[in-house]
mmCIF file of C-alpha atoms (C1' of nucleotides) in Angstrom:
data_model
loop_
_atom_site.group_PDB
_atom_site.id
_atom_site.type_symbol
_atom_site.label_atom_id
_atom_site.label_comp_id
_atom_site.label_asym_id
_atom_site.label_seq_id
_atom_site.Cartn_x
_atom_site.Cartn_y
_atom_site.Cartn_z
ATOM 1 C CA MET H 1426 0.000 0.000 0.000
ATOM 2 C CA ALA H 1427 1.342 3.404 -0.915
ATOM 3 C CA ASP H 1428 1.589 5.923 1.891
ATOM 4 C CA TRP H 1429 -0.823 8.192 0.215
ATOM 5 C CA ASP H 1430 -3.671 5.667 0.229
ATOM 6 C CA LEU H 1431 -4.259 7.150 3.638
ATOM 7 C CA LEU H 1432 -5.191 10.473 2.099
ATOM 8 C CA GLU H 1433 -8.696 9.114 2.183
ATOM 9 C CA SER H 1434 -8.996 10.657 5.596
ATOM 10 C CA ALA H 1435 -7.322 13.947 4.754
ATOM 11 C CA VAL H 1436 -10.522 15.895 4.305
ATOM 12 C CA MET H 1437 -11.226 19.576 4.800
ATOM 13 C CA PRO H 1438 -8.447 20.752 2.614
ATOM 14 C CA GLU H 1439 -6.385 23.854 2.868
ATOM 15 C CA LEU H 1440 -3.380 24.446 0.637
ATOM 16 C CA PRO H 1441 -1.047 22.040 2.495
ATOM 17 C CA GLU H 1442 -3.575 19.222 2.147
ATOM 18 C CA VAL H 1443 -4.041 19.956 -1.554
ATOM 19 C CA GLU H 1444 -0.281 20.012 -2.104
ATOM 20 C CA THR H 1445 0.145 16.759 -0.174
ATOM 21 C CA THR H 1446 -2.601 15.227 -2.300
ATOM 22 C CA ARG H 1447 -0.775 16.387 -5.442
ATOM 23 C CA ARG H 1448 2.493 14.863 -4.264
ATOM 24 C CA GLY H 1449 0.757 11.620 -3.378
ATOM 25 C CA LEU H 1450 -0.979 11.553 -6.737
ATOM 26 C CA LEU H 1451 2.147 12.165 -8.846
ATOM 27 C CA PRO H 1452 3.914 8.777 -8.662
ATOM 28 C CA THR H 1453 0.621 6.936 -9.068
ATOM 29 C CA VAL H 1454 -0.852 8.774 -12.039
ATOM 30 C CA VAL H 1455 1.946 10.307 -14.120
ATOM 31 C CA ASN H 1456 2.440 8.539 -17.458
ATOM 32 C CA GLN H 1457 -0.587 6.358 -16.783
ATOM 33 C CA LYS H 1458 -3.399 5.885 -19.250
ATOM 34 C CA ILE H 1459 -6.917 6.613 -18.054
ATOM 35 C CA LEU H 1460 -8.884 3.450 -18.809
ATOM 36 C CA GLN H 1461 -12.274 4.311 -17.409
ATOM 37 C CA VAL H 1462 -14.004 7.210 -15.658
ATOM 38 C CA THR H 1463 -17.217 6.659 -13.714
ATOM 39 C CA VAL H 1464 -19.274 9.618 -12.520
ATOM 40 C CA ARG H 1465 -21.916 8.625 -9.970
ATOM 41 C CA ASP H 1466 -23.043 12.128 -9.046
ATOM 42 C CA ARG H 1467 -22.405 15.155 -11.239
ATOM 43 C CA ARG H 1468 -23.876 17.636 -8.773
ATOM 44 C CA LEU H 1469 -20.783 19.371 -7.448
ATOM 45 C CA ARG H 1470 -20.483 23.138 -7.142
ATOM 46 C CA TRP H 1471 -20.885 23.173 -10.905
ATOM 47 C CA PRO H 1472 -22.169 20.070 -12.685
ATOM 48 C CA ILE H 1473 -19.433 17.736 -13.890
ATOM 49 C CA PRO H 1474 -19.658 17.969 -17.706
ATOM 50 C CA THR H 1475 -21.416 14.962 -19.214
ATOM 51 C CA SER H 1476 -18.591 14.654 -21.731
ATOM 52 C CA LEU H 1477 -15.811 14.544 -19.111
ATOM 53 C CA ALA H 1478 -15.488 10.762 -18.931
ATOM 54 C CA GLN H 1479 -15.227 10.401 -22.698
ATOM 55 C CA THR H 1480 -12.759 13.290 -22.872
ATOM 56 C CA LEU H 1481 -10.434 11.645 -20.346
ATOM 57 C CA GLU H 1482 -10.649 8.032 -21.364
ATOM 58 C CA LYS H 1483 -7.760 6.543 -23.374
ATOM 59 C CA ARG H 1484 -5.608 9.566 -22.663
ATOM 60 C CA ILE H 1485 -2.349 9.833 -20.724
ATOM 61 C CA VAL H 1486 -1.795 11.863 -17.542
ATOM 62 C CA SER H 1487 1.495 13.707 -18.041
ATOM 63 C CA ASP H 1488 1.592 15.803 -14.858
ATOM 64 C CA VAL H 1489 -0.398 17.147 -11.921
ATOM 65 C CA LEU H 1490 -0.020 20.856 -11.166
ATOM 66 C CA ARG H 1491 -1.436 23.002 -8.387
ATOM 67 C CA ARG H 1492 -2.636 26.605 -8.557
ATOM 68 C CA GLY H 1493 -3.895 27.784 -5.166
ATOM 69 C CA LYS H 1494 -6.209 25.006 -4.044
ATOM 70 C CA TYR H 1495 -6.933 23.865 -7.583
ATOM 71 C CA LEU H 1496 -5.363 20.650 -8.834
ATOM 72 C CA LEU H 1497 -4.728 20.561 -12.584
ATOM 73 C CA TRP H 1498 -4.158 17.186 -14.197
ATOM 74 C CA ASN H 1499 -2.322 17.676 -17.478
ATOM 75 C CA ILE H 1500 -3.914 15.314 -19.977
ATOM 76 C CA GLU H 1501 -2.092 14.451 -23.201
ATOM 77 C CA ALA H 1502 -3.830 13.989 -26.494
ATOM 78 C CA ALA H 1503 -2.680 13.654 -30.074
ATOM 79 C CA ASN H 1504 -4.717 16.591 -31.348
ATOM 80 C CA SER H 1505 -5.493 18.900 -28.439
ATOM 81 C CA GLY H 1506 -4.932 17.987 -24.812
ATOM 82 C CA GLY H 1507 -6.098 19.857 -21.768
ATOM 83 C CA PHE H 1508 -6.410 19.868 -18.005
ATOM 84 C CA LEU H 1509 -8.712 18.216 -15.533
ATOM 85 C CA LEU H 1510 -9.414 20.919 -12.951
ATOM 86 C CA CYS H 1511 -10.209 19.567 -9.466
ATOM 87 C CA HIS H 1512 -11.129 21.523 -6.375
ATOM 88 C CA LEU H 1513 -11.789 19.737 -3.093
ATOM 89 C CA GLY H 1514 -14.094 22.379 -1.648
ATOM 90 C CA MET H 1515 -14.646 22.082 2.099
ATOM 91 C CA SER H 1516 -14.978 18.328 2.377
ATOM 92 C CA GLY H 1517 -13.461 16.750 -0.717
ATOM 93 C CA SER H 1518 -10.673 14.210 -0.984
ATOM 94 C CA LEU H 1519 -8.891 12.244 -3.689
ATOM 95 C CA PHE H 1520 -7.433 8.889 -2.763
ATOM 96 C CA SER H 1521 -6.276 5.698 -4.386
ATOM 97 C CA THR H 1522 -7.914 2.393 -3.686
ATOM 98 C CA ARG H 1523 -8.079 -1.113 -5.071
ATOM 99 C CA HIS H 1524 -9.645 -1.521 -8.491
ATOM 100 C CA GLY H 1525 -13.098 -2.977 -7.856
ATOM 101 C CA ALA H 1526 -13.516 -1.635 -4.317
ATOM 102 C CA PRO H 1527 -17.213 -0.919 -3.755
ATOM 103 C CA PRO H 1528 -18.002 2.803 -3.617
ATOM 104 C CA ALA H 1529 -19.025 4.315 -0.297
ATOM 105 C CA LYS H 1530 -21.524 7.083 0.227
ATOM 106 C CA HIS H 1531 -20.359 10.358 -1.395
ATOM 107 C CA ASP H 1532 -17.777 8.605 -3.600
ATOM 108 C CA HIS H 1533 -18.780 10.589 -6.677
ATOM 109 C CA VAL H 1534 -16.078 9.895 -9.272
ATOM 110 C CA ASP H 1535 -13.754 6.963 -10.077
ATOM 111 C CA ILE H 1536 -10.754 7.134 -12.395
ATOM 112 C CA VAL H 1537 -9.286 3.746 -13.333
ATOM 113 C CA LEU H 1538 -5.676 3.845 -14.524
ATOM 114 C CA GLY H 1539 -3.612 1.513 -16.662
ATOM 115 C CA ASN H 1540 -1.668 0.363 -13.600
ATOM 116 C CA LYS H 1541 -4.952 -0.969 -12.145
ATOM 117 C CA THR H 1542 -5.182 1.644 -9.411
ATOM 118 C CA LEU H 1543 -8.394 3.511 -8.870
ATOM 119 C CA ILE H 1544 -8.372 7.200 -8.011
ATOM 120 C CA ARG H 1545 -11.570 8.070 -6.208
ATOM 121 C CA TYR H 1546 -13.121 11.481 -5.527
ATOM 122 C CA HIS H 1547 -15.147 11.718 -2.310
ATOM 123 C CA ASP H 1548 -17.035 14.857 -1.252
ATOM 124 C CA PRO H 1549 -19.972 14.820 1.185
ATOM 125 C CA ARG H 1550 -20.819 18.508 0.901
ATOM 126 C CA ARG H 1551 -20.253 18.687 -2.845
ATOM 127 C CA PHE H 1552 -18.667 22.123 -2.715
ATOM 128 C CA GLY H 1553 -15.825 20.831 -4.863
ATOM 129 C CA ALA H 1554 -15.425 20.992 -8.628
ATOM 130 C CA MET H 1555 -14.327 18.796 -11.493
ATOM 131 C CA LEU H 1556 -14.137 20.596 -14.812
ATOM 132 C CA TRP H 1557 -12.371 20.283 -18.148
ATOM 133 C CA ILE H 1558 -10.019 22.904 -19.571
ATOM 134 C CA SER H 1559 -9.267 22.407 -23.242
ATOM 135 C CA GLY H 1560 -5.979 23.552 -24.713
ATOM 136 C CA PRO H 1561 -2.236 23.554 -24.055
ATOM 137 C CA LYS H 1562 -2.348 25.935 -21.092
ATOM 138 C CA PRO H 1563 -4.503 25.828 -17.938
ATOM 139 C CA THR H 1564 -6.462 28.997 -18.621
ATOM 140 C CA HIS H 1565 -9.909 29.225 -17.070
ATOM 141 C CA PRO H 1566 -12.138 32.018 -15.683
ATOM 142 C CA LEU H 1567 -11.749 30.525 -12.190
ATOM 143 C CA LEU H 1568 -7.972 30.963 -12.405
ATOM 144 C CA THR H 1569 -7.566 34.295 -14.163
ATOM 145 C CA SER H 1570 -7.809 36.705 -11.247
ATOM 146 C CA LEU H 1571 -5.938 34.651 -8.674
ATOM 147 C CA GLY H 1572 -3.142 36.327 -6.735
ATOM 148 C CA PRO H 1573 0.394 34.973 -6.392
ATOM 149 C CA GLU H 1574 1.325 31.657 -4.812
ATOM 150 C CA PRO H 1575 2.280 32.199 -1.156
ATOM 151 C CA LEU H 1576 5.353 29.981 -1.582
ATOM 152 C CA GLY H 1577 6.363 31.549 -4.906
ATOM 153 C CA ASP H 1578 8.708 34.394 -5.797
ATOM 154 C CA GLU H 1579 6.076 37.059 -6.356
ATOM 155 C CA PHE H 1580 4.723 36.889 -2.820
ATOM 156 C CA ASP H 1581 6.361 38.966 -0.119
ATOM 157 C CA GLY H 1582 5.687 41.728 2.376
ATOM 158 C CA ALA H 1583 5.983 44.387 -0.286
ATOM 159 C CA HIS H 1584 3.183 42.731 -2.257
ATOM 160 C CA LEU H 1585 0.891 42.710 0.780
ATOM 161 C CA PHE H 1586 1.796 46.292 1.623
ATOM 162 C CA ARG H 1587 1.256 47.565 -1.914
ATOM 163 C CA THR H 1588 -2.069 45.809 -2.493
ATOM 164 C CA SER H 1589 -3.502 46.772 0.893
ATOM 165 C CA ARG H 1590 -3.139 50.560 0.661
ATOM 166 C CA GLY H 1591 -6.449 52.301 1.138
ATOM 167 C CA ARG H 1592 -8.319 49.172 2.098
ATOM 168 C CA SER H 1593 -10.479 49.046 5.192
ATOM 169 C CA VAL H 1594 -11.117 45.306 5.268
ATOM 170 C CA SER H 1595 -9.595 43.435 8.207
ATOM 171 C CA VAL H 1596 -6.157 41.947 7.639
ATOM 172 C CA LYS H 1597 -7.494 38.456 8.317
ATOM 173 C CA GLU H 1598 -10.115 38.709 5.593
ATOM 174 C CA PHE H 1599 -7.526 40.420 3.379
ATOM 175 C CA ILE H 1600 -5.045 37.540 3.452
ATOM 176 C CA MET H 1601 -7.878 35.051 2.886
ATOM 177 C CA ASN H 1602 -8.799 36.867 -0.346
ATOM 178 C CA ALA H 1603 -7.529 34.724 -3.239
ATOM 179 C CA ARG H 1604 -7.143 37.812 -5.435
ATOM 180 C CA ILE H 1605 -4.471 39.025 -3.013
ATOM 181 C CA VAL H 1606 -2.747 35.700 -2.336
ATOM 182 C CA VAL H 1607 -4.026 32.183 -2.940
ATOM 183 C CA GLY H 1608 -4.177 29.304 -0.513
ATOM 184 C CA VAL H 1609 -4.490 31.006 2.876
ATOM 185 C CA GLY H 1610 -7.500 29.323 4.466
ATOM 186 C CA ASN H 1611 -9.262 29.919 7.750
ATOM 187 C CA ILE H 1612 -6.921 27.867 9.935
ATOM 188 C CA TYR H 1613 -3.653 29.170 8.531
ATOM 189 C CA ALA H 1614 -4.888 32.771 8.469
ATOM 190 C CA SER H 1615 -5.335 32.698 12.251
ATOM 191 C CA GLU H 1616 -2.097 30.777 12.777
ATOM 192 C CA ALA H 1617 0.000 33.088 10.579
ATOM 193 C CA LEU H 1618 -1.379 36.231 12.234
ATOM 194 C CA PHE H 1619 -0.422 34.799 15.605
ATOM 195 C CA VAL H 1620 3.126 34.064 14.421
ATOM 196 C CA ALA H 1621 3.374 37.623 13.063
ATOM 197 C CA GLY H 1622 1.924 39.141 16.254
ATOM 198 C CA ILE H 1623 -0.819 40.959 14.346
ATOM 199 C CA ARG H 1624 -4.400 41.240 15.556
ATOM 200 C CA PRO H 1625 -6.811 39.838 12.939
ATOM 201 C CA THR H 1626 -9.171 42.818 13.214
ATOM 202 C CA THR H 1627 -6.591 45.417 12.160
ATOM 203 C CA ALA H 1628 -7.517 47.234 8.945
ATOM 204 C CA ALA H 1629 -5.329 45.899 6.121
ATOM 205 C CA GLY H 1630 -4.564 49.411 4.895
ATOM 206 C CA LYS H 1631 -3.158 50.560 8.229
ATOM 207 C CA ILE H 1632 -0.407 47.963 8.594
ATOM 208 C CA SER H 1633 3.211 49.012 7.949
ATOM 209 C CA GLN H 1634 5.502 47.433 5.383
ATOM 210 C CA SER H 1635 7.758 46.006 8.091
ATOM 211 C CA ARG H 1636 4.826 44.262 9.773
ATOM 212 C CA TYR H 1637 3.739 42.897 6.393
ATOM 213 C CA GLU H 1638 7.236 41.477 5.949
ATOM 214 C CA LEU H 1639 6.691 39.584 9.193
ATOM 215 C CA LEU H 1640 3.260 38.440 8.051
ATOM 216 C CA ALA H 1641 4.449 37.214 4.646
ATOM 217 C CA ALA H 1642 7.202 35.217 6.340
ATOM 218 C CA ALA H 1643 4.691 33.840 8.852
ATOM 219 C CA ILE H 1644 2.341 32.715 6.070
ATOM 220 C CA GLN H 1645 5.179 30.974 4.250
ATOM 221 C CA GLN H 1646 6.486 29.322 7.390
ATOM 222 C CA THR H 1647 3.047 28.139 8.507
ATOM 223 C CA LEU H 1648 2.120 26.674 5.131
ATOM 224 C CA SER H 1649 5.462 25.024 4.396
ATOM 225 C CA ARG H 1650 5.662 23.432 7.828
ATOM 226 C CA ALA H 1651 2.182 22.012 7.373
ATOM 227 C CA ILE H 1652 3.179 20.597 3.979
ATOM 228 C CA GLU H 1653 6.198 18.928 5.590
ATOM 229 C CA ALA H 1654 3.968 17.575 8.340
ATOM 230 C CA GLY H 1655 1.638 16.181 5.681
ATOM 231 C CA GLY H 1656 4.283 13.887 4.327
ATOM 232 C CA SER H 1657 5.366 12.655 7.736
ATOM 233 C CA SER H 1658 1.879 12.194 9.166
ATOM 234 C CA LEU H 1659 0.984 9.863 6.317
ATOM 235 C CA ARG H 1660 3.772 7.582 7.481
ATOM 236 C CA ASP H 1661 2.859 8.034 11.133
ATOM 237 C CA TYR H 1662 -0.723 7.209 10.362
ATOM 238 C CA LEU H 1663 0.270 3.683 9.393
ATOM 239 C CA LYS H 1664 0.924 3.037 13.052
ATOM 240 C CA VAL H 1665 -2.041 4.905 14.492
ATOM 241 C CA ASP H 1666 -5.326 3.258 13.761
ATOM 242 C CA GLY H 1667 -8.357 5.494 14.050
ATOM 243 C CA GLU H 1668 -6.408 8.724 14.355
ATOM 244 C CA PRO H 1669 -8.148 11.698 12.732
ATOM 245 C CA GLY H 1670 -6.807 12.275 9.259
ATOM 246 C CA TYR H 1671 -6.262 15.975 9.462
ATOM 247 C CA PHE H 1672 -2.534 16.301 9.631
ATOM 248 C CA GLN H 1673 -2.114 19.902 10.598
ATOM 249 C CA LEU H 1674 0.522 20.626 13.191
ATOM 250 C CA LYS H 1675 -0.805 21.292 16.642
ATOM 251 C CA ALA H 1676 -2.660 24.575 16.308
ATOM 252 C CA THR H 1677 -1.329 27.507 18.294
ATOM 253 C CA VAL H 1678 -4.590 29.459 18.353
ATOM 254 C CA TYR H 1679 -7.067 27.877 15.926
ATOM 255 C CA ASP H 1680 -10.001 26.198 17.694
ATOM 256 C CA ARG H 1681 -8.465 27.058 21.087
ATOM 257 C CA ALA H 1682 -11.034 29.578 22.351
ATOM 258 C CA ASP H 1683 -10.762 30.124 26.128
ATOM 259 C CA ALA H 1684 -7.612 27.984 26.313
ATOM 260 C CA PRO H 1685 -4.325 29.490 27.536
ATOM 261 C CA CYS H 1686 -1.944 30.955 24.962
ATOM 262 C CA ARG H 1687 1.000 28.610 24.535
ATOM 263 C CA VAL H 1688 3.358 31.599 24.638
ATOM 264 C CA CYS H 1689 2.046 33.962 27.334
ATOM 265 C CA GLY H 1690 -0.795 32.088 29.046
ATOM 266 C CA SER H 1691 -3.456 34.688 28.243
ATOM 267 C CA THR H 1692 -6.891 33.435 27.261
ATOM 268 C CA ILE H 1693 -7.321 32.852 23.508
ATOM 269 C CA LYS H 1694 -10.277 34.776 22.094
ATOM 270 C CA MET H 1695 -12.675 33.718 19.366
ATOM 271 C CA ILE H 1696 -14.472 36.253 17.188
ATOM 272 C CA ARG H 1697 -16.465 36.155 13.947
ATOM 273 C CA GLN H 1698 -15.114 37.867 10.834
ATOM 274 C CA GLY H 1699 -16.937 37.546 7.557
ATOM 275 C CA GLN H 1700 -19.015 34.628 8.871
ATOM 276 C CA ARG H 1701 -15.842 32.724 9.777
ATOM 277 C CA SER H 1702 -14.273 32.023 13.163
ATOM 278 C CA SER H 1703 -11.032 33.799 14.024
ATOM 279 C CA TYR H 1704 -8.815 33.029 16.998
ATOM 280 C CA PHE H 1705 -6.146 35.235 18.528
ATOM 281 C CA CYS H 1706 -4.187 35.982 21.663
ATOM 282 C CA PRO H 1707 -5.039 39.502 22.900
ATOM 283 C CA GLN H 1708 -1.639 39.746 24.609
ATOM 284 C CA CYS H 1709 0.648 38.465 21.830
ATOM 285 C CA GLN H 1710 -1.252 40.074 18.937
ATOM 286 C CA ARG H 1711 -1.574 43.860 18.874
ATOM 287 C "C1'" DC J 1329 -13.515 49.696 -7.643
ATOM 288 C "C1'" DT J 1330 -14.354 47.639 -2.418
ATOM 289 C "C1'" DT J 1331 -17.089 45.623 1.163
ATOM 290 C "C1'" DT J 1332 -20.583 42.676 2.889
ATOM 291 C "C1'" DG J 1333 -23.495 38.845 3.303
ATOM 292 C "C1'" DC J 1334 -25.625 34.942 1.174
ATOM 293 C "C1'" DA J 1335 -25.530 30.732 -1.233
ATOM 294 C "C1'" DC J 1336 -24.368 25.952 -2.216
ATOM 295 C "C1'" DC J 1337 -24.658 20.922 0.810
ATOM 296 C "C1'" DT J 1338 -24.208 17.160 4.355
ATOM 297 C "C1'" DG J 1339 -22.680 15.770 8.752
ATOM 298 C "C1'" DT J 1340 -21.466 16.586 13.570
ATOM 299 C "C1'" DT J 1341 -21.910 18.731 17.970
ATOM 300 C "C1'" DG J 1342 -23.954 20.778 21.919
ATOM 301 C "C1'" DG J 1343 -27.856 22.574 24.506
ATOM 302 C "C1'" DC J 1344 -32.403 21.718 26.169
ATOM 303 C "C1'" DT W 784 -33.097 9.456 24.016
ATOM 304 C "C1'" DG W 785 -34.791 13.036 20.631
ATOM 305 C "C1'" DC W 786 -34.956 17.431 18.540
ATOM 306 C "C1'" DC W 787 -33.153 21.604 16.735
ATOM 307 C "C1'" DA W 788 -29.926 25.209 16.054
ATOM 308 C "C1'" DA W 789 -25.328 26.292 15.147
ATOM 309 C "C1'" DC W 790 -21.312 25.247 13.026
ATOM 310 C "C1'" DA W 791 -17.630 23.070 9.839
ATOM 311 C "C1'" DG W 792 -11.179 23.833 7.158
ATOM 312 C "C1'" DG W 793 -14.129 27.315 0.404
ATOM 313 C "C1'" DT W 794 -15.318 30.605 -2.646
ATOM 314 C "C1'" DG W 795 -18.368 32.633 -6.395
ATOM 315 C "C1'" DC W 796 -21.737 35.919 -6.699
ATOM 316 C "C1'" DA W 797 -25.025 39.769 -6.104
ATOM 317 C "C1'" DA W 798 -26.149 43.832 -3.795
ATOM 318 C "C1'" DA W 799 -24.922 48.027 -1.644
#
DNA sequence: CTTTGCACCTGTTGGC
DNA sequence: TGCCAACAGGTGCAAA
């Protein structure tokens, strides 16, 4: 069994989970032919195109890319290839299983490969997406206005400073805006703001460049550590039956309302921002 | 243009 | 035990 079979339990994806899924997928799917695609339920965020199965079948997967939380399977074809765009939404997962394994509830899509593995898409809430992009480059309306990758060269404190001038929105909602930077979800937004010592309610436009340098570094550190933890927890999981699949490092503030701050002992506060929960330490974050 | 709140959907949790 | 409201890690969209 490959380590990444255990991704079945890695639901509720933020960027580190999507990247870990991509890395798990790569050795299993690259250079494999897609033999058969079965769609049991098309009703995702947008309907899965009725032609998707036929489009994919008999074609070769040449690569799997990631843009933000979108996975892009590069599909070869003699005439014109394209990309299978996958988003895991709030509850989606992609995992490999034995060819012929009976589908469970919410197992919406199966992709059978030439090496006899079965890649299965599972998504109880159906907020995810599975769409086809035709052509040599992954261009799609959903991808056009996305901001830079947080772990790429174009993202830094100067970018956050520049794009935030004159904006009154809170810094927490600002960094969760995919037009500003992709891949910062609700957990890592709270965690990164704690690391940077910035209160989530501060107006984005009132934060100095030097504090944004700290925040950009905190975002990168938080996400890359979680990606590293993803790889290791998959191995650890082999030994821990029944452990929850979410492999995030122990949260410093997220979901710790009323608990003591691990740094100063103050009581962690929970507030609502944009219909989402935010957590912060009123002592460490000013 | 920005900001705000709703919408999509199922499953789990906590209070009564 | 049951019931019901609130909430869950995402993000496009419409309205203001």
